PDB file of C-alpha atoms in Angstrom:
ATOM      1  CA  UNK J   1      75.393  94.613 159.218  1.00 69.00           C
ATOM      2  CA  UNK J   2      77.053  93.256 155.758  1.00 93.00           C
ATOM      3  CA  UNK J   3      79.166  96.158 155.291  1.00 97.00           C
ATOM      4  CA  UNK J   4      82.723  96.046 154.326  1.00 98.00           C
ATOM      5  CA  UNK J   5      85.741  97.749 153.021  1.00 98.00           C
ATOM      6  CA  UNK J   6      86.275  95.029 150.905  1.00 99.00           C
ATOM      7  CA  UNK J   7      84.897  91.795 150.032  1.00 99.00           C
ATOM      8  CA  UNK J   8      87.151  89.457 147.867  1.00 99.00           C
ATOM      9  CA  UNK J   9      84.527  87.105 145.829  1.00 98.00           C
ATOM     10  CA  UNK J  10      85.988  83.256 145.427  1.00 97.00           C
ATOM     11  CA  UNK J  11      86.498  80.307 146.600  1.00 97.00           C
ATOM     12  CA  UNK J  12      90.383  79.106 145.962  1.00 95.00           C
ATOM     13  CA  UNK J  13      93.788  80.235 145.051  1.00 95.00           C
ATOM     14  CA  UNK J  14      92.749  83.997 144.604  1.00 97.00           C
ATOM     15  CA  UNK J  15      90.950  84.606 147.644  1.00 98.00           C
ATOM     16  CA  UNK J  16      93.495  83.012 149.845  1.00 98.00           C
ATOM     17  CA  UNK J  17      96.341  85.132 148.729  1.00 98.00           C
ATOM     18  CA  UNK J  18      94.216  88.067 148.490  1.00 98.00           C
ATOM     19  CA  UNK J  19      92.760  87.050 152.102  1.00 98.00           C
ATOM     20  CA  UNK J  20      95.680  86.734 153.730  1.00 98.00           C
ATOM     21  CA  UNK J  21      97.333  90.124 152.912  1.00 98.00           C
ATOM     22  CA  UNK J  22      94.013  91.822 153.560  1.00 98.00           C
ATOM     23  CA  UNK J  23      93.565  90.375 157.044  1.00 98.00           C
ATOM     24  CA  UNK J  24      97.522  90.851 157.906  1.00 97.00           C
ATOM     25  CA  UNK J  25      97.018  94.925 156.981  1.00 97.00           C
ATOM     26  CA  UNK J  26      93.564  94.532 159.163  1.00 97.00           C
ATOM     27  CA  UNK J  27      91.097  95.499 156.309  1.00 98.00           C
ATOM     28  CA  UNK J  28      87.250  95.439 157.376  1.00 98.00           C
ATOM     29  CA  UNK J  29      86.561  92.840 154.687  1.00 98.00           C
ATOM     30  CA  UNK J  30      85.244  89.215 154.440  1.00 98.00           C
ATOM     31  CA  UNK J  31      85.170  86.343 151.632  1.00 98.00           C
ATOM     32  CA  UNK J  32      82.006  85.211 149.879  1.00 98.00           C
ATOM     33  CA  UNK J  33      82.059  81.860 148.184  1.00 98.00           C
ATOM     34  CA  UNK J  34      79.352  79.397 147.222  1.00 96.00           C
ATOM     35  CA  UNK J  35      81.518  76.334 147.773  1.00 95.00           C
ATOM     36  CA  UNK J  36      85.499  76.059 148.497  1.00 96.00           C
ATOM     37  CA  UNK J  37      87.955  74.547 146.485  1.00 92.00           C
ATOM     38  CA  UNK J  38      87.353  75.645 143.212  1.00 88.00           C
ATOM     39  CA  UNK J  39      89.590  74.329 139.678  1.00 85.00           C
ATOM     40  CA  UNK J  40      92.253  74.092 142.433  1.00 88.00           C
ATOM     41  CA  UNK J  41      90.842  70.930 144.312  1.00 83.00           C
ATOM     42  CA  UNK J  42      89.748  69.634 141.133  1.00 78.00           C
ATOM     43  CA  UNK J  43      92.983  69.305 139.919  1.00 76.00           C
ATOM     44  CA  UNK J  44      95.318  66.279 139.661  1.00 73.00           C
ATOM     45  CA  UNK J  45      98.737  65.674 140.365  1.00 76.00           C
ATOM     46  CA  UNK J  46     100.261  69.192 141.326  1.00 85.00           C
ATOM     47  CA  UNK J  47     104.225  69.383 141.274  1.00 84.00           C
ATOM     48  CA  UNK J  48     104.839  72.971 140.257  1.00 87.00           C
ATOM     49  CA  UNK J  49     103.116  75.243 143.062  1.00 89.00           C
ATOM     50  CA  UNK J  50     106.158  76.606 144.861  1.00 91.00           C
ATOM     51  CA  UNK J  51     106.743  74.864 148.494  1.00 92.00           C
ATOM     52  CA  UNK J  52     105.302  71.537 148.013  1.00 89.00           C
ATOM     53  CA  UNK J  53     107.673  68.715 145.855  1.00 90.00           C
ATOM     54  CA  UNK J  54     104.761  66.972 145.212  1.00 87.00           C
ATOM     55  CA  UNK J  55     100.794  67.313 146.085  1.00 89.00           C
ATOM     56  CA  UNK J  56      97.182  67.141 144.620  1.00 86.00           C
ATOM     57  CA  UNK J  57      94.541  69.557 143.831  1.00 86.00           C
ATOM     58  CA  UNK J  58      92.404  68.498 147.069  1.00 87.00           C
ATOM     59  CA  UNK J  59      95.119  68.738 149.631  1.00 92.00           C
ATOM     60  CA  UNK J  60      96.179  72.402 148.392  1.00 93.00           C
ATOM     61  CA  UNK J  61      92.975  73.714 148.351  1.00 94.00           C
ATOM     62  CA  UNK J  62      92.416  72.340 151.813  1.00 94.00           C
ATOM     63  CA  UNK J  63      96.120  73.408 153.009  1.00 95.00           C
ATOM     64  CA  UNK J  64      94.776  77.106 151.749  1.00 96.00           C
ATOM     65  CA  UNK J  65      91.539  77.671 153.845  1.00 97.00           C
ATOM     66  CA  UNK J  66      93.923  76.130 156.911  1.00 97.00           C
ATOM     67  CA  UNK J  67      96.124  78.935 156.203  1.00 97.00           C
ATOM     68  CA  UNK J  68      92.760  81.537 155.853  1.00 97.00           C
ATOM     69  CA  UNK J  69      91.519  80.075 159.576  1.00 97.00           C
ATOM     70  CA  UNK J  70      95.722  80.622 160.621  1.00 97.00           C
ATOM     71  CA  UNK J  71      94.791  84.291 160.003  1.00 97.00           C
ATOM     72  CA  UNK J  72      91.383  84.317 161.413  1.00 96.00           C
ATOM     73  CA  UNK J  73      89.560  85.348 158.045  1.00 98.00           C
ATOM     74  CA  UNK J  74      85.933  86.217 158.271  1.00 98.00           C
ATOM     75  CA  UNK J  75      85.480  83.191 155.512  1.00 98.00           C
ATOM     76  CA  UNK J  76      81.939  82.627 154.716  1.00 98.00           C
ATOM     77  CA  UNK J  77      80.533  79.905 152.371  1.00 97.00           C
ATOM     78  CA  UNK J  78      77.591  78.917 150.920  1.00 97.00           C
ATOM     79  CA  UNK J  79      76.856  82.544 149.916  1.00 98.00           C
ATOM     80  CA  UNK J  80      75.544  82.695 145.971  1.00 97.00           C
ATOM     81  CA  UNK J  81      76.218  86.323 144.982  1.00 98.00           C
ATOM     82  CA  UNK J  82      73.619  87.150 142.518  1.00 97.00           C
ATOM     83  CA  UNK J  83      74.312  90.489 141.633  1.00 97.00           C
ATOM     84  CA  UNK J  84      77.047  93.209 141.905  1.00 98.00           C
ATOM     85  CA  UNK J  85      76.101  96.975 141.213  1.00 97.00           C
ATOM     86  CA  UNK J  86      78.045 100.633 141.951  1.00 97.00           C
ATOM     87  CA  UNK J  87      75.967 103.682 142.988  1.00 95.00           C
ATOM     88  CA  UNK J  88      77.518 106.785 144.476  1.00 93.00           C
ATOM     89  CA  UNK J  89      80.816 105.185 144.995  1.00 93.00           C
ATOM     90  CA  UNK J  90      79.717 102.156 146.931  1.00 97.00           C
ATOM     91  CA  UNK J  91      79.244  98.014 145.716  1.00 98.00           C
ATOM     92  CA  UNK J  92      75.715  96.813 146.819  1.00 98.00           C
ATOM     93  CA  UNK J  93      75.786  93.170 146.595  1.00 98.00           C
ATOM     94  CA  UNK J  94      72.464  90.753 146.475  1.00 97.00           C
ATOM     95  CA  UNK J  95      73.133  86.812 147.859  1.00 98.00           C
ATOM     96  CA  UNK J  96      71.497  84.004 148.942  1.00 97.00           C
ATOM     97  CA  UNK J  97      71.794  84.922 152.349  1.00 96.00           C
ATOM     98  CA  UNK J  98      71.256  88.662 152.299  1.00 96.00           C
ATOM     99  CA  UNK J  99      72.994  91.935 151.280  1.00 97.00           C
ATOM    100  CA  UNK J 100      76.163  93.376 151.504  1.00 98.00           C
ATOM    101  CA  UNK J 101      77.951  96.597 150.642  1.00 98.00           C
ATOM    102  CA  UNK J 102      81.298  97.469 150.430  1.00 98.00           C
ATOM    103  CA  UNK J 103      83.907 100.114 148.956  1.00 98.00           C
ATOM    104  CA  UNK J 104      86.016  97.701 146.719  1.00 99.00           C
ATOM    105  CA  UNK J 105      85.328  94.535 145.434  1.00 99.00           C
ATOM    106  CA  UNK J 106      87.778  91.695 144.249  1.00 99.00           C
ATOM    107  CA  UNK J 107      86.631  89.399 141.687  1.00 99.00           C
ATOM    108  CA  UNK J 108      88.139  85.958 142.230  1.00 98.00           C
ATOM    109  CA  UNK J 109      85.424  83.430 140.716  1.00 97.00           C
ATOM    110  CA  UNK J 110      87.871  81.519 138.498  1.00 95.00           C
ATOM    111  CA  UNK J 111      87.010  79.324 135.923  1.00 94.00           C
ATOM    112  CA  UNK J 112      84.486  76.399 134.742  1.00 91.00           C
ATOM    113  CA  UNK J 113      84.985  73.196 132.710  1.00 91.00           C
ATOM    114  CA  UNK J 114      83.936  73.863 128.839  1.00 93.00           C
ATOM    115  CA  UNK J 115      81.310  71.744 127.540  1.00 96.00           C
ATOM    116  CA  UNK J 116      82.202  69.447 124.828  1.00 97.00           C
ATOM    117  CA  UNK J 117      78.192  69.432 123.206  1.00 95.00           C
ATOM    118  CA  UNK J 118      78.731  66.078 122.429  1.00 97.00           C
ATOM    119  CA  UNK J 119      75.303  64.425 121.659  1.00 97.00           C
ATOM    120  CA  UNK J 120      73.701  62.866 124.869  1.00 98.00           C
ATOM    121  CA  UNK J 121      76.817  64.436 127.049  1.00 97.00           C
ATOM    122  CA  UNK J 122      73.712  66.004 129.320  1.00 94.00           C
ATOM    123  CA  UNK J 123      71.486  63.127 129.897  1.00 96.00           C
ATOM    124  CA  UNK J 124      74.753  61.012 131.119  1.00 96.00           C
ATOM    125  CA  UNK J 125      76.165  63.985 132.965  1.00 93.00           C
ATOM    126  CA  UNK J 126      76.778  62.175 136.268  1.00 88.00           C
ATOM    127  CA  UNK J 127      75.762  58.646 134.953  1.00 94.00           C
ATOM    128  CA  UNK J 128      79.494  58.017 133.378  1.00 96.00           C
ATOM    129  CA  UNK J 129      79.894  61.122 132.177  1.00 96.00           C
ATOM    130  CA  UNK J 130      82.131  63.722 134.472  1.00 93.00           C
ATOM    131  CA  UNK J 131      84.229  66.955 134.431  1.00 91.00           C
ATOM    132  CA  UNK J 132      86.316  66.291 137.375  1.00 88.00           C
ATOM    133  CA  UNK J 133      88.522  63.118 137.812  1.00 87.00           C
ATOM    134  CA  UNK J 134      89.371  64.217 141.516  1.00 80.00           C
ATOM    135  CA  UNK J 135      85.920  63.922 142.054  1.00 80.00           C
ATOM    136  CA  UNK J 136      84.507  61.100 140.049  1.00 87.00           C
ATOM    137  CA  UNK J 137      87.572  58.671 139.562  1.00 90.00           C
ATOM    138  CA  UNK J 138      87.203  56.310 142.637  1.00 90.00           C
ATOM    139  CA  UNK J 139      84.069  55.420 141.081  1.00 90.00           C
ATOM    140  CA  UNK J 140      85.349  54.015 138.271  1.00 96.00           C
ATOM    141  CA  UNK J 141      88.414  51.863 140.363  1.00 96.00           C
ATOM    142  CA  UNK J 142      89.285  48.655 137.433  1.00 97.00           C
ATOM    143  CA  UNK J 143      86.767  49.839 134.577  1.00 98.00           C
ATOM    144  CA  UNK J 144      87.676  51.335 131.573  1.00 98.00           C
ATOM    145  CA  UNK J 145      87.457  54.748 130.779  1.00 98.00           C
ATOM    146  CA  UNK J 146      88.430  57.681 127.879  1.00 98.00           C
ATOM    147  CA  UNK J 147      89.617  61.166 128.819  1.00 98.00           C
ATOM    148  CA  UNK J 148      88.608  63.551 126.154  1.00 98.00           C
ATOM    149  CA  UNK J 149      91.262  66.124 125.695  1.00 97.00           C
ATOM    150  CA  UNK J 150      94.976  66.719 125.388  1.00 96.00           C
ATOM    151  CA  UNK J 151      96.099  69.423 127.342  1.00 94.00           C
ATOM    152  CA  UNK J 152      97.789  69.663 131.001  1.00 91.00           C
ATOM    153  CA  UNK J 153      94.205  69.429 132.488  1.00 89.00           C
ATOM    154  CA  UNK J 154      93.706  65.676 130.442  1.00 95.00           C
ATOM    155  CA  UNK J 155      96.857  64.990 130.784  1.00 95.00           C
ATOM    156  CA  UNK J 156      96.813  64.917 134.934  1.00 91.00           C
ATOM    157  CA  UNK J 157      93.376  63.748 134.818  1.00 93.00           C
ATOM    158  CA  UNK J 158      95.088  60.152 132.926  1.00 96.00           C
ATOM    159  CA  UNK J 159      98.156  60.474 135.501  1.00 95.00           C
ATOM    160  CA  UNK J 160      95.311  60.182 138.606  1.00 92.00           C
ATOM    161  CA  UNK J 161      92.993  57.760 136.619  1.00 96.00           C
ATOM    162  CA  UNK J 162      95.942  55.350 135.769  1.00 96.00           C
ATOM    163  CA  UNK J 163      96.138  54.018 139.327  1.00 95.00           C
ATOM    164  CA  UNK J 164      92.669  53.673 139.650  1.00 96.00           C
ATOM    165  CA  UNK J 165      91.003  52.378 136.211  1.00 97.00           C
ATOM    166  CA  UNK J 166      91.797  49.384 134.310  1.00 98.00           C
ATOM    167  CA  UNK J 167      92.503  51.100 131.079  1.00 98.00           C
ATOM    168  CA  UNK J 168      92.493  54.339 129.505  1.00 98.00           C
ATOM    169  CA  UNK J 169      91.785  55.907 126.156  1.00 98.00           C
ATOM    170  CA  UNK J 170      93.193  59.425 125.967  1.00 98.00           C
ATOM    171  CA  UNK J 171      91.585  61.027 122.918  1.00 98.00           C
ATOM    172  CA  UNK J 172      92.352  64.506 121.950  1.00 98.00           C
ATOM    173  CA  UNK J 173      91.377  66.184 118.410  1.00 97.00           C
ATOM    174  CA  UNK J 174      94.981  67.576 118.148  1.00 97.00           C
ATOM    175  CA  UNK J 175      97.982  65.916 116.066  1.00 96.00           C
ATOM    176  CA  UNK J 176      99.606  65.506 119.289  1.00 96.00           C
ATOM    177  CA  UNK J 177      99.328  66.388 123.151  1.00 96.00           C
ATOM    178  CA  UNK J 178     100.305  69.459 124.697  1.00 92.00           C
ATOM    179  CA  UNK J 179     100.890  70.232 127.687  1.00 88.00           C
ATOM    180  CA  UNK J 180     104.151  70.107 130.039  1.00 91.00           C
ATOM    181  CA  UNK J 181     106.644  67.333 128.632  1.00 94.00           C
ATOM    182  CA  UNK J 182     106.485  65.453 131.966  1.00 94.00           C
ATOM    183  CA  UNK J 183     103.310  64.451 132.030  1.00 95.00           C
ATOM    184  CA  UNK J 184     103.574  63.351 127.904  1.00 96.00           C
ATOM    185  CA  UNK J 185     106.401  61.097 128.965  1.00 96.00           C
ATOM    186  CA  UNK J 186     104.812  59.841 131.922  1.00 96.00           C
ATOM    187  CA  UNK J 187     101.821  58.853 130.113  1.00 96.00           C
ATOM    188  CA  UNK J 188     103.790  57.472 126.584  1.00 96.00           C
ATOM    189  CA  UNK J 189     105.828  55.259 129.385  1.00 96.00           C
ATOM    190  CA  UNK J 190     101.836  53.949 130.853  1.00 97.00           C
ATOM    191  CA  UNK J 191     100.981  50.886 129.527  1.00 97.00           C
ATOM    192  CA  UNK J 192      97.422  51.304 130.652  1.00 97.00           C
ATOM    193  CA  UNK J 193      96.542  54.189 128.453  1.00 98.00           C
ATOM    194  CA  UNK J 194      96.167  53.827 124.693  1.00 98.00           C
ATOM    195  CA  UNK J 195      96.534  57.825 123.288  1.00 98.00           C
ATOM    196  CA  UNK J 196      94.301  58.101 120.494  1.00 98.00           C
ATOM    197  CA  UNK J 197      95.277  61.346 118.129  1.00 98.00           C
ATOM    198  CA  UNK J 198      92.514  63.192 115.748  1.00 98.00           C
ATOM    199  CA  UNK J 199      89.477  62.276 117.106  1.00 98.00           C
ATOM    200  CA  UNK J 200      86.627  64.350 117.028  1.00 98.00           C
ATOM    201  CA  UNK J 201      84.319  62.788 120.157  1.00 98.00           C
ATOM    202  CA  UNK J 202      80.757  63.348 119.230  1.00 98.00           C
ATOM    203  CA  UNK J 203      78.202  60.742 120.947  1.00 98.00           C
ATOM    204  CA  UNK J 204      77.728  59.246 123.972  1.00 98.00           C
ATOM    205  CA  UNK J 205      75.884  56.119 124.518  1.00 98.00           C
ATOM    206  CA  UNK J 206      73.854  53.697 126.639  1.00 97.00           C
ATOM    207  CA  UNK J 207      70.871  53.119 128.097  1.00 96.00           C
ATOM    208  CA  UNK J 208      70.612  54.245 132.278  1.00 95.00           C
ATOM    209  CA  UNK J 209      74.523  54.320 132.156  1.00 96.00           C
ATOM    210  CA  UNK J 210      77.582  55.581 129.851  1.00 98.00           C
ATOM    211  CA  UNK J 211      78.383  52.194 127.546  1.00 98.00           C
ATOM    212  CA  UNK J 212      80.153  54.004 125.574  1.00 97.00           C
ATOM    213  CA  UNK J 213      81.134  56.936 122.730  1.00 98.00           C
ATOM    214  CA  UNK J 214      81.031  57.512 119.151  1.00 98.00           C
ATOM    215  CA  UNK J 215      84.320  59.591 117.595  1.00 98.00           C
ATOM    216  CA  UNK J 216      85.079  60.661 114.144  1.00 98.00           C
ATOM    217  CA  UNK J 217      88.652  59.629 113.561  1.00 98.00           C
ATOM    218  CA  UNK J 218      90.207  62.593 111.653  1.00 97.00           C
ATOM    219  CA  UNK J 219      92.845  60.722 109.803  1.00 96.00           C
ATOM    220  CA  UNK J 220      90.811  57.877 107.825  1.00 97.00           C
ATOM    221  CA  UNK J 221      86.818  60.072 108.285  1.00 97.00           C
ATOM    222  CA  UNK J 222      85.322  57.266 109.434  1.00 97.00           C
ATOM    223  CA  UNK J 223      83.050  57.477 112.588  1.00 97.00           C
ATOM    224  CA  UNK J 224      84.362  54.395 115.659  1.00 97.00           C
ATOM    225  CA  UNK J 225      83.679  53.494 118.691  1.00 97.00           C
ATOM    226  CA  UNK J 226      84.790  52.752 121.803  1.00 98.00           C
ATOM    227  CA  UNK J 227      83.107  50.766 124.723  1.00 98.00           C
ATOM    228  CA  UNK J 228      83.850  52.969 128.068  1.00 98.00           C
ATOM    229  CA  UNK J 229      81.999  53.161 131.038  1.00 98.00           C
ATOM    230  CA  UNK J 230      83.330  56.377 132.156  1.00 97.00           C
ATOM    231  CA  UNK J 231      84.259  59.282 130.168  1.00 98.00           C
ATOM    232  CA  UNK J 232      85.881  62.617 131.836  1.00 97.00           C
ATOM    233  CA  UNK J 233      86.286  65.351 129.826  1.00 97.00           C
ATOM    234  CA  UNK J 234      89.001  67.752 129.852  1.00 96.00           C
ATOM    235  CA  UNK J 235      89.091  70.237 127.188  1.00 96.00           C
ATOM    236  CA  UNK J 236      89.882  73.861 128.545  1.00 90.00           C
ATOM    237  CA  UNK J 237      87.416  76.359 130.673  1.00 90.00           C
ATOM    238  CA  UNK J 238      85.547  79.513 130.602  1.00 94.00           C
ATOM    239  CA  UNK J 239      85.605  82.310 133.029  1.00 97.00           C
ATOM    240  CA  UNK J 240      83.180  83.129 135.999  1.00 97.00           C
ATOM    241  CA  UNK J 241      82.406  86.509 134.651  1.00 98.00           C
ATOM    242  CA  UNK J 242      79.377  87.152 134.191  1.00 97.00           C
ATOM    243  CA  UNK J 243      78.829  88.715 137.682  1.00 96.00           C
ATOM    244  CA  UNK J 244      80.628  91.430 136.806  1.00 97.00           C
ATOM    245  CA  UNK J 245      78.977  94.839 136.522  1.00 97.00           C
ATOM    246  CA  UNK J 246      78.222  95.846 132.343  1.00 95.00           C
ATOM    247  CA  UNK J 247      80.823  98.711 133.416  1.00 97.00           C
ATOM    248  CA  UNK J 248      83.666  96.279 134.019  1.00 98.00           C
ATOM    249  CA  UNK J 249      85.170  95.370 129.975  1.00 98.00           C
ATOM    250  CA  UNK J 250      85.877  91.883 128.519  1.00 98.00           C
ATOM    251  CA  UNK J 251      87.666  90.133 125.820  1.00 97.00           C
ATOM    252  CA  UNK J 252      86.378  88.043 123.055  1.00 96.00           C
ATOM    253  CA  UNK J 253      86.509  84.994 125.634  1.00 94.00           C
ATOM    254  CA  UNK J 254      84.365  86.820 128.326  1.00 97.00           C
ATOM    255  CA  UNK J 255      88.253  86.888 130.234  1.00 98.00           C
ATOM    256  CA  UNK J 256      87.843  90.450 132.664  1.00 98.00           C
ATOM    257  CA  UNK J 257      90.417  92.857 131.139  1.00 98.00           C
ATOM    258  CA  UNK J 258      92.678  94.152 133.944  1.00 98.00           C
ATOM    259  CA  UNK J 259      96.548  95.881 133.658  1.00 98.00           C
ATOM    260  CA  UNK J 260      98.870  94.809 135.534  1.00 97.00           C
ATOM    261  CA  UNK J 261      97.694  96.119 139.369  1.00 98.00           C
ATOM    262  CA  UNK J 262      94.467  94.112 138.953  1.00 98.00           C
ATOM    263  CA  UNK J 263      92.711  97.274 138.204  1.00 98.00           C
ATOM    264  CA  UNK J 264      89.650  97.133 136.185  1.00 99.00           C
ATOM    265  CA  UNK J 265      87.961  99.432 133.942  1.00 98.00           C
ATOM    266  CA  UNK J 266      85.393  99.990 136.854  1.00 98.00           C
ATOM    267  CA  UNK J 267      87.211 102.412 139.431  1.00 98.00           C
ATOM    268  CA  UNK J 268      87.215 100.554 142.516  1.00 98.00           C
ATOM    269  CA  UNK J 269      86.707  96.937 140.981  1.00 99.00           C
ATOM    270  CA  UNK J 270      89.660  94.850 141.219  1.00 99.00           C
ATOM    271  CA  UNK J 271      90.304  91.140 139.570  1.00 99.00           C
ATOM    272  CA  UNK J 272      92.885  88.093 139.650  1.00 98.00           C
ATOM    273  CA  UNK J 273      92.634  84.913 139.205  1.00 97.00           C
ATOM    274  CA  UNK J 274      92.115  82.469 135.933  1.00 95.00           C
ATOM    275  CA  UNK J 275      88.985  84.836 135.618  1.00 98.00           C
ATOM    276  CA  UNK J 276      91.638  87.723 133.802  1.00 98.00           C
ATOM    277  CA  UNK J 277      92.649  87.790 130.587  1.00 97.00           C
ATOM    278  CA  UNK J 278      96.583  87.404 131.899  1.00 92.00           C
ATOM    279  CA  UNK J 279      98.169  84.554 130.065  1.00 88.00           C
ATOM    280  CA  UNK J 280      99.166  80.992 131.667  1.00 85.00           C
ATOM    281  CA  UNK J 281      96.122  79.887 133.709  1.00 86.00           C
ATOM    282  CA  UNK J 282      98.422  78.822 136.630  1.00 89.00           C
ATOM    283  CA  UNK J 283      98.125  78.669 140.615  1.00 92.00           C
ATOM    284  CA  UNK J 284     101.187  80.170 141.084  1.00 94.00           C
ATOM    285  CA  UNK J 285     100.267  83.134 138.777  1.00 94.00           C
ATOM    286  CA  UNK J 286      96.471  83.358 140.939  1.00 96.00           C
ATOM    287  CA  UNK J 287      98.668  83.995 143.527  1.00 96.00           C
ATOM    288  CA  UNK J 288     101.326  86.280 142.453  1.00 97.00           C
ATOM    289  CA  UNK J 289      97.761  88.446 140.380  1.00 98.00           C
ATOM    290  CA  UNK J 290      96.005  88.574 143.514  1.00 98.00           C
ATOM    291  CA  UNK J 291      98.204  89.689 145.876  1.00 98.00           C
ATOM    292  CA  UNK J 292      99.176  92.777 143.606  1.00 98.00           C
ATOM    293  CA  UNK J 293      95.477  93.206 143.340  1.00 98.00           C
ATOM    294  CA  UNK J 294      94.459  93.346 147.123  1.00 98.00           C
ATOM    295  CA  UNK J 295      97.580  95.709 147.777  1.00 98.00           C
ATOM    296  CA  UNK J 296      95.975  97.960 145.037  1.00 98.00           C
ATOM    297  CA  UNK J 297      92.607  97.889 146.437  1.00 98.00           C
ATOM    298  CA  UNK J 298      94.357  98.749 150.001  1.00 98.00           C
ATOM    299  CA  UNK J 299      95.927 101.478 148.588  1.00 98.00           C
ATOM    300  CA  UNK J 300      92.578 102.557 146.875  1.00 98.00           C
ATOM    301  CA  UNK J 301      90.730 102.478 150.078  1.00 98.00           C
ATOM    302  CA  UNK J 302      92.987 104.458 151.753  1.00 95.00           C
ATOM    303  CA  UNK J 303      92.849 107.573 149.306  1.00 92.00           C
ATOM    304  CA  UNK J 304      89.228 106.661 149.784  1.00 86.00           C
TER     305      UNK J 304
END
């Protein structure tokens, strides 16, 4: 039988934290997740994330479901929740691979890579076009590529690419980058990457393959181009929220509203994670929000 306590929803930074202290207090609960890793492994360069001087997004994520089997987590993947929904005080949960209840749920989905609606961006989505330069970079080892954005996601994503491409066109829409100074002065001291400042990308072209993109450059309003056989784009996220009951509130940005505990408007229905609406979209913070969370959903259970 699927029935639980608790069942933390996600695949990354959230449910590990959240996992661990659940499974250390010996909670009846298990993690659901359609694939592991999440924004986590497709991260970059990572030198922030307390305990490690230097790592990437791949190694963390896998260093985190190492540390999930270390405390014998009932971890189970490929499982597509499809719906969430309360009655009389329990979660009933419909998936892929059958259903589940349980008394408290913790919503750890994360985030996904914004769109830029670029024309053609869809028919050379995987054909030169990509949202993840962990993933897609080696395929593009001494060609020349553009990363479209200018925050700490682009920013990384040029760090990576710059030891595996021949050249790099960093275009953001901004006056300048932003993002930590570290990675601006480690890519202003690249010779490989030309920044390009104002420009509005808004085709792609070819004919099988990405040959290259049309952008409007802001500063003189004339439309150029750029020959590129890769193009990864990097230009902010949008939260994995819409399995959340109608009962659970959001902001403007579909972010789940939660106070400081992790506590929901929906009694019983916890969040943390990037999917929030707390500030700084950070591992570290993932971390720090879920733990709070799952000891507040412990507590809940046991005045329930």
């Amino acid at each position: 039988m699927n029935e639980f306590d608790l069942i933390i929803i996600g695949g990354s930074a959230t449910a590990t934290a959240s996992g661990i202290y659940a499974s250390r207090r010996k909670v009846n609960f298990c993690i659901l997740t359609e694939s592991w890793g999440g924004e986590v492994a497709n991260s970059g360069e990572i030198g922030n994330y307390p305990g490690f001087n230097q790592t990437d997004g791949l190694k963390l994520s896998q260093t985190f479901k190492e540390q999930l089997i270390f405390n014998q987590v009932d971890l189970r993947e490929g499982v597509k929740v499809e719906s969430i929904k309360k009655k009389v005080g329990i979660f009933n949960l419909k998936t892929n691979k059958g259903d589940y209840t349980a008394k408290t749920i913790l919503l750890g989905t994360g985030v996904h890579p914004r769109l830029l609606n670029a024309e053609n961006e869809e028919k050379f989505r995987n054909k030169g076009v990509s949202y993840c330069s962990t993933c897609d970079g080696p395929l593009f080892r001494n060609k020349i590529v553009a990363i479209i954005g200018g925050g700490n996601s682009a920013l990384e994503s040029a760090i990576m690419l710059s030891k595996i491409a021949e050249k790099i066109f960093l275009l953001t829409i901004h006056e300048e980058l932003k993002g930590e100074t570290i990675y601006i002065e480690k890519i202003n001291k690249d010779p490989k990457v030309t920044i390009i400042t104002q420009a509005d990308t808004r085709k792609f072209v070819g004919t099988n393959f990405l040959e290259g993109l049309e952008y409007l450059d802001k500063k003189t309003n004339k439309v150029k181009n750029l020959s590129v056989q890769g193009a990864f784009i990097h230009i902010g996220v949008v939260p994995n929220s819409d399995l959340a009951p109608k009962e659970v509130e959001k902001n403007n940005f579909g972010e789940i509203i939660t106070n400081k505990l992790g506590e929901t408007s929906l009694e019983g229905f916890f969040s943390a994670g990037d999917v929030t609406d707390i500030p700084f979209k950070q591992i570290a913070i993932a971390t720090g929000q879920a733990t709070t969370a799952v000891l507040k959903a412990i507590q809940y259970l046991d005045k329930h």
